[in-house]
Amino acid sequence: MWKKIINKLMKNGSKFKSEKIYLKSLKIFHRKSYKNPDELLKLAVMNVSPAADIRKRLRNRRRKRYDEAPCILTPKARISYAVTSIVNSLTTIKKKDCVSDLVNEILDSAKAASLLVTKKELTQESAFKKKKFARFRWF
C-alpha cells in the first residue's frame, strides 16, 4: 500500500524525495498514534474508496454530448482511486509541509472525519441516482 503512495507522490521521477516523505511520515505516525501505520492506512483507504463511479461516454461526435453511466469499480481500481484522492488532497490543503499533511489526512480519513469521506459519499449517491442508465455502459 505504501508503495502506491510513494509512486503517486513522485513528481518528475524523484523517487528519493517521495521515499523521504514516507519515512518521515512513519516517524510522525509513531509519535501521534501507537497503532500500526499499515493498518491505519488500510482503514483510511477503505473509508475513502467508493464502490461505484460515474464514467462519461461520447454520445454524439458532432455536438460533443456525453452520457454518464454508473459503473462498479473493481477492488484494484478502488484502491488506486483512494490513493490518488489522498495524494491530490495534499496539494489542495498545503497547511504546513507535505509530511504532516499526509499524516493528518490519513489519520482523519481513518477516523472517517475527512472531507474525502464526504466526497466518496457524494460520488456514490450520484452513481446510484443514475442507476437506470447502467445498461448503457459499454466501455
JSON list of C-alpha atoms in Angstrom, two decimals:
[
{"chain": "A", "resi": 1, "resn": "MET", "atom": "CA", "xyz": [0.00, 0.00, 0.00]},
{"chain": "A", "resi": 2, "resn": "TRP", "atom": "CA", "xyz": [2.80, 2.40, 0.85]},
{"chain": "A", "resi": 3, "resn": "LYS", "atom": "CA", "xyz": [4.47, 1.68, -2.49]},
{"chain": "A", "resi": 4, "resn": "LYS", "atom": "CA", "xyz": [1.40, 3.04, -4.26]},
{"chain": "A", "resi": 5, "resn": "ILE", "atom": "CA", "xyz": [1.53, 6.22, -2.19]},
{"chain": "A", "resi": 6, "resn": "ILE", "atom": "CA", "xyz": [5.26, 6.60, -2.90]},
{"chain": "A", "resi": 7, "resn": "ASN", "atom": "CA", "xyz": [4.62, 6.24, -6.63]},
{"chain": "A", "resi": 8, "resn": "LYS", "atom": "CA", "xyz": [1.73, 8.73, -6.55]},
{"chain": "A", "resi": 9, "resn": "LEU", "atom": "CA", "xyz": [3.78, 11.26, -4.56]},
{"chain": "A", "resi": 10, "resn": "MET", "atom": "CA", "xyz": [6.59, 11.07, -7.09]},
{"chain": "A", "resi": 11, "resn": "LYS", "atom": "CA", "xyz": [6.93, 14.09, -9.36]},
{"chain": "A", "resi": 12, "resn": "ASN", "atom": "CA", "xyz": [9.41, 14.34, -12.24]},
{"chain": "A", "resi": 13, "resn": "GLY", "atom": "CA", "xyz": [10.85, 10.93, -11.34]},
{"chain": "A", "resi": 14, "resn": "SER", "atom": "CA", "xyz": [12.23, 11.96, -7.94]},
{"chain": "A", "resi": 15, "resn": "LYS", "atom": "CA", "xyz": [11.57, 8.76, -6.02]},
{"chain": "A", "resi": 16, "resn": "PHE", "atom": "CA", "xyz": [14.13, 9.67, -3.37]},
{"chain": "A", "resi": 17, "resn": "LYS", "atom": "CA", "xyz": [12.04, 12.61, -2.17]},
{"chain": "A", "resi": 18, "resn": "SER", "atom": "CA", "xyz": [8.85, 10.59, -2.02]},
{"chain": "A", "resi": 19, "resn": "GLU", "atom": "CA", "xyz": [10.62, 7.84, -0.03]},
{"chain": "A", "resi": 20, "resn": "LYS", "atom": "CA", "xyz": [11.93, 10.53, 2.31]},
{"chain": "A", "resi": 21, "resn": "ILE", "atom": "CA", "xyz": [8.38, 11.81, 2.83]},
{"chain": "A", "resi": 22, "resn": "TYR", "atom": "CA", "xyz": [7.27, 8.23, 3.55]},
{"chain": "A", "resi": 23, "resn": "LEU", "atom": "CA", "xyz": [9.98, 7.63, 6.17]},
{"chain": "A", "resi": 24, "resn": "LYS", "atom": "CA", "xyz": [9.30, 10.96, 7.91]},
{"chain": "A", "resi": 25, "resn": "SER", "atom": "CA", "xyz": [5.58, 10.23, 7.95]},
{"chain": "A", "resi": 26, "resn": "LEU", "atom": "CA", "xyz": [6.24, 6.87, 9.63]},
{"chain": "A", "resi": 27, "resn": "LYS", "atom": "CA", "xyz": [8.12, 8.66, 12.41]},
{"chain": "A", "resi": 28, "resn": "ILE", "atom": "CA", "xyz": [5.24, 11.09, 12.91]},
{"chain": "A", "resi": 29, "resn": "PHE", "atom": "CA", "xyz": [2.77, 8.18, 12.93]},
{"chain": "A", "resi": 30, "resn": "HIS", "atom": "CA", "xyz": [4.66, 6.59, 15.81]},
{"chain": "A", "resi": 31, "resn": "ARG", "atom": "CA", "xyz": [4.59, 9.87, 17.73]},
{"chain": "A", "resi": 32, "resn": "LYS", "atom": "CA", "xyz": [0.91, 10.66, 17.16]},
{"chain": "A", "resi": 33, "resn": "SER", "atom": "CA", "xyz": [-0.67, 7.24, 17.49]},
{"chain": "A", "resi": 34, "resn": "TYR", "atom": "CA", "xyz": [0.55, 3.97, 18.88]},
{"chain": "A", "resi": 35, "resn": "LYS", "atom": "CA", "xyz": [-1.29, 1.93, 16.27]},
{"chain": "A", "resi": 36, "resn": "ASN", "atom": "CA", "xyz": [0.27, 0.18, 13.32]},
{"chain": "A", "resi": 37, "resn": "PRO", "atom": "CA", "xyz": [0.62, 2.65, 10.41]},
{"chain": "A", "resi": 38, "resn": "ASP", "atom": "CA", "xyz": [-0.11, -0.05, 7.82]},
{"chain": "A", "resi": 39, "resn": "GLU", "atom": "CA", "xyz": [-3.44, -0.89, 9.43]},
{"chain": "A", "resi": 40, "resn": "LEU", "atom": "CA", "xyz": [-4.31, 2.81, 9.70]},
{"chain": "A", "resi": 41, "resn": "LEU", "atom": "CA", "xyz": [-3.56, 3.26, 6.01]},
{"chain": "A", "resi": 42, "resn": "LYS", "atom": "CA", "xyz": [-5.73, 0.26, 5.09]},
{"chain": "A", "resi": 43, "resn": "LEU", "atom": "CA", "xyz": [-8.57, 1.66, 7.18]},
{"chain": "A", "resi": 44, "resn": "ALA", "atom": "CA", "xyz": [-8.17, 5.09, 5.58]},
{"chain": "A", "resi": 45, "resn": "VAL", "atom": "CA", "xyz": [-8.22, 3.59, 2.08]},
{"chain": "A", "resi": 46, "resn": "MET", "atom": "CA", "xyz": [-11.33, 1.57, 2.94]},
{"chain": "A", "resi": 47, "resn": "ASN", "atom": "CA", "xyz": [-13.10, 4.71, 4.18]},
{"chain": "A", "resi": 48, "resn": "VAL", "atom": "CA", "xyz": [-12.12, 6.82, 1.16]},
{"chain": "A", "resi": 49, "resn": "SER", "atom": "CA", "xyz": [-12.60, 4.34, -1.70]},
{"chain": "A", "resi": 50, "resn": "PRO", "atom": "CA", "xyz": [-16.01, 4.45, -3.42]},
{"chain": "A", "resi": 51, "resn": "ALA", "atom": "CA", "xyz": [-17.84, 1.35, -4.60]},
{"chain": "A", "resi": 52, "resn": "ALA", "atom": "CA", "xyz": [-19.31, 2.98, -7.72]},
{"chain": "A", "resi": 53, "resn": "ASP", "atom": "CA", "xyz": [-18.23, 5.77, -10.02]},
{"chain": "A", "resi": 54, "resn": "ILE", "atom": "CA", "xyz": [-19.66, 7.65, -12.99]},
{"chain": "A", "resi": 55, "resn": "ARG", "atom": "CA", "xyz": [-17.98, 7.30, -16.37]},
{"chain": "A", "resi": 56, "resn": "LYS", "atom": "CA", "xyz": [-18.66, 9.54, -19.34]},
{"chain": "A", "resi": 57, "resn": "ARG", "atom": "CA", "xyz": [-19.04, 8.31, -22.88]},
{"chain": "A", "resi": 58, "resn": "LEU", "atom": "CA", "xyz": [-19.40, 10.34, -26.05]},
{"chain": "A", "resi": 59, "resn": "ARG", "atom": "CA", "xyz": [-22.97, 10.18, -27.31]},
{"chain": "A", "resi": 60, "resn": "ASN", "atom": "CA", "xyz": [-22.72, 12.34, -30.40]},
{"chain": "A", "resi": 61, "resn": "ARG", "atom": "CA", "xyz": [-19.45, 13.13, -32.12]},
{"chain": "A", "resi": 62, "resn": "ARG", "atom": "CA", "xyz": [-20.62, 16.22, -33.88]},
{"chain": "A", "resi": 63, "resn": "ARG", "atom": "CA", "xyz": [-22.20, 18.06, -30.95]},
{"chain": "A", "resi": 64, "resn": "LYS", "atom": "CA", "xyz": [-19.94, 16.61, -28.23]},
{"chain": "A", "resi": 65, "resn": "ARG", "atom": "CA", "xyz": [-22.70, 15.36, -25.97]},
{"chain": "A", "resi": 66, "resn": "TYR", "atom": "CA", "xyz": [-21.88, 12.96, -23.19]},
{"chain": "A", "resi": 67, "resn": "ASP", "atom": "CA", "xyz": [-23.81, 10.24, -21.44]},
{"chain": "A", "resi": 68, "resn": "GLU", "atom": "CA", "xyz": [-22.98, 9.47, -17.85]},
{"chain": "A", "resi": 69, "resn": "ALA", "atom": "CA", "xyz": [-23.28, 5.85, -16.81]},
{"chain": "A", "resi": 70, "resn": "PRO", "atom": "CA", "xyz": [-22.53, 4.40, -13.38]},
{"chain": "A", "resi": 71, "resn": "CYS", "atom": "CA", "xyz": [-20.07, 1.54, -13.09]},
{"chain": "A", "resi": 72, "resn": "ILE", "atom": "CA", "xyz": [-18.97, -0.58, -10.16]},
{"chain": "A", "resi": 73, "resn": "LEU", "atom": "CA", "xyz": [-15.25, -0.34, -9.51]},
{"chain": "A", "resi": 74, "resn": "THR", "atom": "CA", "xyz": [-13.02, -3.38, -9.13]},
{"chain": "A", "resi": 75, "resn": "PRO", "atom": "CA", "xyz": [-11.07, -3.69, -5.86]},
{"chain": "A", "resi": 76, "resn": "LYS", "atom": "CA", "xyz": [-7.85, -2.70, -7.60]},
{"chain": "A", "resi": 77, "resn": "ALA", "atom": "CA", "xyz": [-9.45, 0.40, -9.10]},
{"chain": "A", "resi": 78, "resn": "ARG", "atom": "CA", "xyz": [-10.98, 1.31, -5.74]},
{"chain": "A", "resi": 79, "resn": "ILE", "atom": "CA", "xyz": [-7.56, 1.25, -4.08]},
{"chain": "A", "resi": 80, "resn": "SER", "atom": "CA", "xyz": [-5.92, 3.36, -6.78]},
{"chain": "A", "resi": 81, "resn": "TYR", "atom": "CA", "xyz": [-8.84, 5.82, -6.72]},
{"chain": "A", "resi": 82, "resn": "ALA", "atom": "CA", "xyz": [-8.49, 6.19, -2.94]},
{"chain": "A", "resi": 83, "resn": "VAL", "atom": "CA", "xyz": [-4.71, 6.63, -3.02]},
{"chain": "A", "resi": 84, "resn": "THR", "atom": "CA", "xyz": [-4.90, 9.26, -5.76]},
{"chain": "A", "resi": 85, "resn": "SER", "atom": "CA", "xyz": [-7.58, 11.17, -3.87]},
{"chain": "A", "resi": 86, "resn": "ILE", "atom": "CA", "xyz": [-5.46, 11.14, -0.69]},
{"chain": "A", "resi": 87, "resn": "VAL", "atom": "CA", "xyz": [-2.39, 12.41, -2.56]},
{"chain": "A", "resi": 88, "resn": "ASN", "atom": "CA", "xyz": [-4.38, 15.01, -4.52]},
{"chain": "A", "resi": 89, "resn": "SER", "atom": "CA", "xyz": [-5.83, 16.35, -1.28]},
{"chain": "A", "resi": 90, "resn": "LEU", "atom": "CA", "xyz": [-2.28, 17.16, -0.14]},
{"chain": "A", "resi": 91, "resn": "THR", "atom": "CA", "xyz": [-1.86, 19.64, -2.98]},
{"chain": "A", "resi": 92, "resn": "THR", "atom": "CA", "xyz": [-5.13, 21.39, -2.15]},
{"chain": "A", "resi": 93, "resn": "ILE", "atom": "CA", "xyz": [-4.57, 21.61, 1.63]},
{"chain": "A", "resi": 94, "resn": "LYS", "atom": "CA", "xyz": [-0.94, 22.82, 2.00]},
{"chain": "A", "resi": 95, "resn": "LYS", "atom": "CA", "xyz": [-1.01, 23.84, 5.65]},
{"chain": "A", "resi": 96, "resn": "LYS", "atom": "CA", "xyz": [2.50, 23.11, 6.89]},
{"chain": "A", "resi": 97, "resn": "ASP", "atom": "CA", "xyz": [4.51, 20.61, 4.94]},
{"chain": "A", "resi": 98, "resn": "CYS", "atom": "CA", "xyz": [3.73, 17.57, 2.86]},
{"chain": "A", "resi": 99, "resn": "VAL", "atom": "CA", "xyz": [4.70, 15.07, 5.57]},
{"chain": "A", "resi": 100, "resn": "SER", "atom": "CA", "xyz": [2.44, 16.37, 8.32]},
{"chain": "A", "resi": 101, "resn": "ASP", "atom": "CA", "xyz": [-0.39, 16.94, 5.85]},
{"chain": "A", "resi": 102, "resn": "LEU", "atom": "CA", "xyz": [-0.11, 13.32, 4.68]},
{"chain": "A", "resi": 103, "resn": "VAL", "atom": "CA", "xyz": [-0.20, 12.02, 8.24]},
{"chain": "A", "resi": 104, "resn": "ASN", "atom": "CA", "xyz": [-3.14, 14.21, 9.23]},
{"chain": "A", "resi": 105, "resn": "GLU", "atom": "CA", "xyz": [-5.10, 13.26, 6.12]},
{"chain": "A", "resi": 106, "resn": "ILE", "atom": "CA", "xyz": [-4.57, 9.53, 6.70]},
{"chain": "A", "resi": 107, "resn": "LEU", "atom": "CA", "xyz": [-5.50, 9.83, 10.38]},
{"chain": "A", "resi": 108, "resn": "ASP", "atom": "CA", "xyz": [-8.62, 11.87, 9.58]},
{"chain": "A", "resi": 109, "resn": "SER", "atom": "CA", "xyz": [-9.76, 9.50, 6.88]},
{"chain": "A", "resi": 110, "resn": "ALA", "atom": "CA", "xyz": [-9.13, 6.52, 9.17]},
{"chain": "A", "resi": 111, "resn": "LYS", "atom": "CA", "xyz": [-11.48, 8.17, 11.69]},
{"chain": "A", "resi": 112, "resn": "ALA", "atom": "CA", "xyz": [-13.92, 8.96, 8.82]},
{"chain": "A", "resi": 113, "resn": "ALA", "atom": "CA", "xyz": [-13.67, 12.68, 9.65]},
{"chain": "A", "resi": 114, "resn": "SER", "atom": "CA", "xyz": [-12.03, 13.80, 6.42]},
{"chain": "A", "resi": 115, "resn": "LEU", "atom": "CA", "xyz": [-13.54, 15.71, 3.51]},
{"chain": "A", "resi": 116, "resn": "LEU", "atom": "CA", "xyz": [-12.60, 12.80, 1.27]},
{"chain": "A", "resi": 117, "resn": "VAL", "atom": "CA", "xyz": [-15.15, 10.59, 3.01]},
{"chain": "A", "resi": 118, "resn": "THR", "atom": "CA", "xyz": [-17.94, 13.05, 2.22]},
{"chain": "A", "resi": 119, "resn": "LYS", "atom": "CA", "xyz": [-16.68, 13.28, -1.36]},
{"chain": "A", "resi": 120, "resn": "LYS", "atom": "CA", "xyz": [-16.87, 9.48, -1.59]},
{"chain": "A", "resi": 121, "resn": "GLU", "atom": "CA", "xyz": [-20.44, 9.50, -0.34]},
{"chain": "A", "resi": 122, "resn": "LEU", "atom": "CA", "xyz": [-21.41, 12.16, -2.89]},
{"chain": "A", "resi": 123, "resn": "THR", "atom": "CA", "xyz": [-19.94, 10.19, -5.80]},
{"chain": "A", "resi": 124, "resn": "GLN", "atom": "CA", "xyz": [-21.71, 7.04, -4.66]},
{"chain": "A", "resi": 125, "resn": "GLU", "atom": "CA", "xyz": [-25.02, 8.88, -4.31]},
{"chain": "A", "resi": 126, "resn": "SER", "atom": "CA", "xyz": [-24.74, 10.37, -7.78]},
{"chain": "A", "resi": 127, "resn": "ALA", "atom": "CA", "xyz": [-23.83, 6.96, -9.21]},
{"chain": "A", "resi": 128, "resn": "PHE", "atom": "CA", "xyz": [-26.84, 5.30, -7.59]},
{"chain": "A", "resi": 129, "resn": "LYS", "atom": "CA", "xyz": [-29.13, 8.12, -8.76]},
{"chain": "A", "resi": 130, "resn": "LYS", "atom": "CA", "xyz": [-28.14, 7.35, -12.34]},
{"chain": "A", "resi": 131, "resn": "LYS", "atom": "CA", "xyz": [-28.70, 3.64, -11.81]},
{"chain": "A", "resi": 132, "resn": "LYS", "atom": "CA", "xyz": [-31.25, 3.46, -14.62]},
{"chain": "A", "resi": 133, "resn": "PHE", "atom": "CA", "xyz": [-28.51, 4.29, -17.15]},
{"chain": "A", "resi": 134, "resn": "ALA", "atom": "CA", "xyz": [-26.32, 1.36, -16.06]},
{"chain": "A", "resi": 135, "resn": "ARG", "atom": "CA", "xyz": [-27.33, -0.72, -19.08]},
{"chain": "A", "resi": 136, "resn": "PHE", "atom": "CA", "xyz": [-25.80, 1.88, -21.43]},
{"chain": "A", "resi": 137, "resn": "ARG", "atom": "CA", "xyz": [-22.30, 1.08, -20.24]},
{"chain": "A", "resi": 138, "resn": "TRP", "atom": "CA", "xyz": [-20.15, -0.43, -22.99]},
{"chain": "A", "resi": 139, "resn": "PHE", "atom": "CA", "xyz": [-16.69, 0.93, -22.38]}
]
